[in-house]
PDB file of C-alpha atoms in Angstrom:
ATOM      1  CA  MET A  11     117.187  63.439  98.630  1.00 49.00           C
ATOM      2  CA  LYS A  12     115.503  66.693  99.687  1.00 49.00           C
ATOM      3  CA  TYR A  13     115.363  67.825  96.062  1.00 48.00           C
ATOM      4  CA  VAL A  14     113.695  64.587  95.031  1.00 45.00           C
ATOM      5  CA  LEU A  15     111.032  65.034  97.725  1.00 45.00           C
ATOM      6  CA  ALA A  16     110.459  68.667  96.718  1.00 47.00           C
ATOM      7  CA  ILE A  17     110.087  67.730  93.050  1.00 48.00           C
ATOM      8  CA  ALA A  18     107.765  64.826  93.921  1.00 49.00           C
ATOM      9  CA  SER A  19     105.588  67.129  96.050  1.00 50.00           C
ATOM     10  CA  LEU A  20     105.418  69.741  93.304  1.00 48.00           C
ATOM     11  CA  PHE A  21     104.587  67.050  90.749  1.00 50.00           C
ATOM     12  CA  ALA A  22     101.828  65.665  92.988  1.00 48.00           C
ATOM     13  CA  GLY A  23     100.199  69.110  93.251  1.00 50.00           C
ATOM     14  CA  VAL A  24     100.333  69.768  89.519  1.00 48.00           C
ATOM     15  CA  PHE A  25      99.169  66.227  88.811  1.00 47.00           C
ATOM     16  CA  ALA A  26      96.211  66.548  91.201  1.00 46.00           C
ATOM     17  CA  SER A  27      95.119  69.823  89.592  1.00 49.00           C
ATOM     18  CA  ALA A  28      95.331  68.355  86.082  1.00 48.00           C
ATOM     19  CA  MET A  29      93.394  65.267  87.142  1.00 45.00           C
ATOM     20  CA  GLU A  30      90.564  67.293  88.669  1.00 46.00           C
ATOM     21  CA  GLN A  31      90.237  69.557  85.639  1.00 46.00           C
ATOM     22  CA  GLU A  32      90.482  66.987  82.866  1.00 50.00           C
ATOM     23  CA  MET A  33      88.880  63.863  84.280  1.00 53.00           C
ATOM     24  CA  ALA A  34      85.568  64.417  86.035  1.00 62.00           C
ATOM     25  CA  SER A  35      84.940  60.662  85.885  1.00 77.00           C
ATOM     26  CA  ILE A  36      86.057  57.601  83.956  1.00 81.00           C
ATOM     27  CA  PRO A  37      83.669  54.769  83.081  1.00 80.00           C
ATOM     28  CA  ALA A  38      84.806  51.871  85.275  1.00 83.00           C
ATOM     29  CA  ASN A  39      84.118  49.340  82.511  1.00 78.00           C
ATOM     30  CA  SER A  40      86.349  51.192  79.998  1.00 81.00           C
ATOM     31  CA  LYS A  41      89.761  49.766  79.125  1.00 81.00           C
ATOM     32  CA  THR A  42      91.434  52.445  81.237  1.00 81.00           C
ATOM     33  CA  GLY A  43      89.025  51.964  84.146  1.00 82.00           C
ATOM     34  CA  MET A  44      89.464  48.187  84.173  1.00 80.00           C
ATOM     35  CA  ASN A  45      93.254  48.572  84.084  1.00 81.00           C
ATOM     36  CA  LEU A  46      93.188  50.959  87.037  1.00 83.00           C
ATOM     37  CA  LEU A  47      90.814  48.807  89.083  1.00 82.00           C
ATOM     38  CA  SER A  48      92.910  45.697  88.517  1.00 79.00           C
ATOM     39  CA  LYS A  49      95.922  47.521  89.968  1.00 78.00           C
ATOM     40  CA  ALA A  50      93.906  48.840  92.903  1.00 78.00           C
ATOM     41  CA  HIS A  51      92.621  45.345  93.651  1.00 52.00           C
ATOM     42  CA  ARG A  52      96.161  43.972  93.706  1.00 46.00           C
ATOM     43  CA  GLN A  53      97.260  46.780  96.023  1.00 44.00           C
ATOM     44  CA  LEU A  54      94.453  46.197  98.496  1.00 45.00           C
ATOM     45  CA  ASP A  55      93.952  42.444  98.322  1.00 48.00           C
ATOM     46  CA  ASN A  56      97.292  41.154  96.984  1.00 48.00           C
ATOM     47  CA  ALA A  57      95.525  39.291  94.181  1.00 47.00           C
ATOM     48  CA  ASP A  58      97.961  37.306  92.049  1.00 51.00           C
ATOM     49  CA  ALA A  59      95.785  36.105  89.189  1.00 49.00           C
ATOM     50  CA  ASP A  60      94.255  38.913  87.140  1.00 50.00           C
ATOM     51  CA  ALA A  61      92.718  36.386  84.757  1.00 52.00           C
ATOM     52  CA  ASP A  62      90.544  34.993  87.551  1.00 60.00           C
ATOM     53  CA  LEU A  63      89.295  38.423  88.616  1.00 61.00           C
ATOM     54  CA  ASP A  64      85.615  39.002  87.721  1.00 70.00           C
ATOM     55  CA  MET A  65      85.138  42.718  87.068  1.00 70.00           C
ATOM     56  CA  THR A  66      81.737  42.562  85.322  1.00 76.00           C
ATOM     57  CA  TRP A  67      80.060  44.227  88.318  1.00 77.00           C
ATOM     58  CA  VAL A  68      81.665  47.613  87.498  1.00 80.00           C
ATOM     59  CA  VAL A  69      79.525  48.261  84.409  1.00 84.00           C
ATOM     60  CA  ASN A  70      77.329  50.830  86.167  1.00 86.00           C
ATOM     61  CA  TYR A  71      80.151  52.635  88.025  1.00 88.00           C
ATOM     62  CA  SER A  72      82.450  55.560  87.292  1.00 87.00           C
ATOM     63  CA  ILE A  73      85.909  56.356  88.670  1.00 87.00           C
ATOM     64  CA  VAL A  74      86.237  59.780  90.316  1.00 87.00           C
ATOM     65  CA  PHE A  75      89.638  61.188  91.289  1.00 88.00           C
ATOM     66  CA  GLN A  76      89.799  62.122  94.994  1.00 89.00           C
ATOM     67  CA  GLY A  77      93.349  63.262  95.624  1.00 90.00           C
ATOM     68  CA  CYS A  78      97.048  62.551  96.038  1.00 93.00           C
ATOM     69  CA  HIS A  79      98.622  61.351  99.264  1.00 91.00           C
ATOM     70  CA  ALA A  80     102.134  60.654 100.492  1.00 92.00           C
ATOM     71  CA  ILE A  81     102.914  58.298 103.343  1.00 90.00           C
ATOM     72  CA  ARG A  82     106.140  57.290 105.016  1.00 88.00           C
ATOM     73  CA  GLN A  83     106.720  53.581 105.393  1.00 84.00           C
ATOM     74  CA  TRP A  84     109.455  51.237 106.517  1.00 83.00           C
ATOM     75  CA  ASN A  85     111.905  50.336 103.756  1.00 79.00           C
ATOM     76  CA  ALA A  86     111.860  46.528 103.693  1.00 78.00           C
ATOM     77  CA  GLU A  87     114.937  46.443 101.434  1.00 77.00           C
ATOM     78  CA  VAL A  88     117.345  47.877 104.030  1.00 76.00           C
ATOM     79  CA  GLU A  89     120.588  45.906 103.982  1.00 78.00           C
ATOM     80  CA  ASP A  90     123.145  48.014 105.852  1.00 78.00           C
ATOM     81  CA  GLU A  91     123.432  51.042 108.110  1.00 75.00           C
ATOM     82  CA  ASP A  92     123.698  53.542 105.243  1.00 74.00           C
ATOM     83  CA  ASP A  93     120.382  52.561 103.600  1.00 75.00           C
ATOM     84  CA  VAL A  94     117.330  54.762 104.088  1.00 73.00           C
ATOM     85  CA  ARG A  95     115.111  53.259 106.786  1.00 79.00           C
ATOM     86  CA  LEU A  96     111.934  55.173 105.929  1.00 82.00           C
ATOM     87  CA  GLU A  97     110.737  55.883 102.409  1.00 82.00           C
ATOM     88  CA  ASN A  98     107.951  57.960 100.918  1.00 87.00           C
ATOM     89  CA  LYS A  99     105.143  56.207  99.076  1.00 88.00           C
ATOM     90  CA  ASN A 100     103.095  58.417  96.723  1.00 93.00           C
ATOM     91  CA  LEU A 101      99.496  57.303  96.296  1.00 92.00           C
ATOM     92  CA  VAL A 102      96.321  58.376  94.519  1.00 92.00           C
ATOM     93  CA  ARG A 103      92.865  57.845  96.008  1.00 91.00           C
ATOM     94  CA  PHE A 104      89.855  57.472  93.752  1.00 89.00           C
ATOM     95  CA  ARG A 105      86.204  56.666  94.324  1.00 88.00           C
ATOM     96  CA  LEU A 106      84.068  54.161  92.451  1.00 88.00           C
ATOM     97  CA  CYS A 107      80.633  55.838  92.236  1.00 89.00           C
ATOM     98  CA  PRO A 108      77.371  54.530  90.798  1.00 89.00           C
ATOM     99  CA  THR A 109      77.217  56.229  87.384  1.00 86.00           C
ATOM    100  CA  ASP A 110      73.559  57.250  87.754  1.00 86.00           C
ATOM    101  CA  THR A 111      74.295  59.208  90.968  1.00 83.00           C
ATOM    102  CA  CYS A 112      77.767  60.438  90.003  1.00 78.00           C
ATOM    103  CA  ASN A 113      78.005  64.232  90.053  1.00 76.00           C
ATOM    104  CA  SER A 114      81.177  65.927  88.826  1.00 67.00           C
ATOM    105  CA  ASN A 115      80.127  69.148  90.619  1.00 70.00           C
ATOM    106  CA  ASN A 116      80.271  67.306  93.942  1.00 70.00           C
ATOM    107  CA  GLY A 117      83.898  67.024  95.112  1.00 71.00           C
ATOM    108  CA  GLY A 118      83.341  63.458  96.263  1.00 79.00           C
ATOM    109  CA  GLY A 119      81.483  62.415  93.109  1.00 83.00           C
ATOM    110  CA  CYS A 120      78.725  60.686  95.068  1.00 86.00           C
ATOM    111  CA  SER A 121      77.473  60.396  98.635  1.00 83.00           C
ATOM    112  CA  SER A 122      76.347  56.767  98.885  1.00 85.00           C
ATOM    113  CA  GLY A 123      76.940  53.369  97.315  1.00 85.00           C
ATOM    114  CA  TYR A 124      80.623  54.061  96.647  1.00 86.00           C
ATOM    115  CA  GLY A 125      83.985  52.478  97.397  1.00 86.00           C
ATOM    116  CA  ASP A 126      87.306  54.260  97.865  1.00 89.00           C
ATOM    117  CA  TYR A 127      90.457  52.793  96.345  1.00 89.00           C
ATOM    118  CA  ILE A 128      94.160  53.587  96.561  1.00 90.00           C
ATOM    119  CA  VAL A 129      96.794  52.926  93.897  1.00 90.00           C
ATOM    120  CA  ASP A 130     100.418  53.828  93.446  1.00 91.00           C
ATOM    121  CA  MET A 131     100.787  57.272  91.872  1.00 92.00           C
ATOM    122  CA  ALA A 132     103.002  55.875  89.094  1.00 92.00           C
ATOM    123  CA  ASP A 133     100.244  53.426  88.077  1.00 90.00           C
ATOM    124  CA  TYR A 134      97.633  56.187  88.072  1.00 90.00           C
ATOM    125  CA  LEU A 135      99.891  58.482  86.073  1.00 89.00           C
ATOM    126  CA  ASP A 136     100.482  55.712  83.499  1.00 89.00           C
ATOM    127  CA  MET A 137      96.710  55.272  83.191  1.00 86.00           C
ATOM    128  CA  PHE A 138      96.162  59.025  82.894  1.00 85.00           C
ATOM    129  CA  LEU A 139      98.759  59.400  80.134  1.00 88.00           C
ATOM    130  CA  GLU A 140      97.382  56.364  78.296  1.00 86.00           C
ATOM    131  CA  MET A 141      93.884  57.825  78.428  1.00 84.00           C
ATOM    132  CA  LYS A 142      95.112  61.221  77.171  1.00 86.00           C
ATOM    133  CA  GLU A 143      96.911  59.526  74.254  1.00 87.00           C
ATOM    134  CA  GLU A 144      93.813  57.522  73.324  1.00 83.00           C
ATOM    135  CA  ALA A 145      91.671  60.695  73.430  1.00 83.00           C
ATOM    136  CA  ARG A 146      94.157  62.522  71.189  1.00 88.00           C
ATOM    137  CA  GLU A 147      94.184  59.637  68.704  1.00 86.00           C
ATOM    138  CA  GLN A 148      90.375  59.569  68.603  1.00 83.00           C
ATOM    139  CA  ALA A 149      90.256  63.339  68.047  1.00 87.00           C
ATOM    140  CA  CYS A 150      92.586  62.995  65.059  1.00 87.00           C
ATOM    141  CA  GLU A 151      90.444  60.330  63.386  1.00 78.00           C
TER     142      GLU A 151
END
């Protein structure tokens, strides 16, 4: 268990560094941005119907990576005495900034008119890898 936590912590640090260097901001209305926001909305608001979710308001916003976080939470799936009672949850925080005021030189991306979101690190990593693959495919064309 300790090795898993050490590897996860190391991965989070490397992941955070790669995210900051390679993704100053993502257009919120891009395929990748919409995918990420739909997952963040479910995490925060427990929305069940993605089809009913109106995301047209994000056209003039960009997604800016803020950092990785780990929290400890109660394990709701505990069944007997030997199960782990507390578990680590790895999260990524990102900011939705107005594109016209978004500044990649500013660590926060913007200073007003923004919203902060949190998603599971696995979801963010999936989005990151998908975006890298799409960029590589476009470069080859």
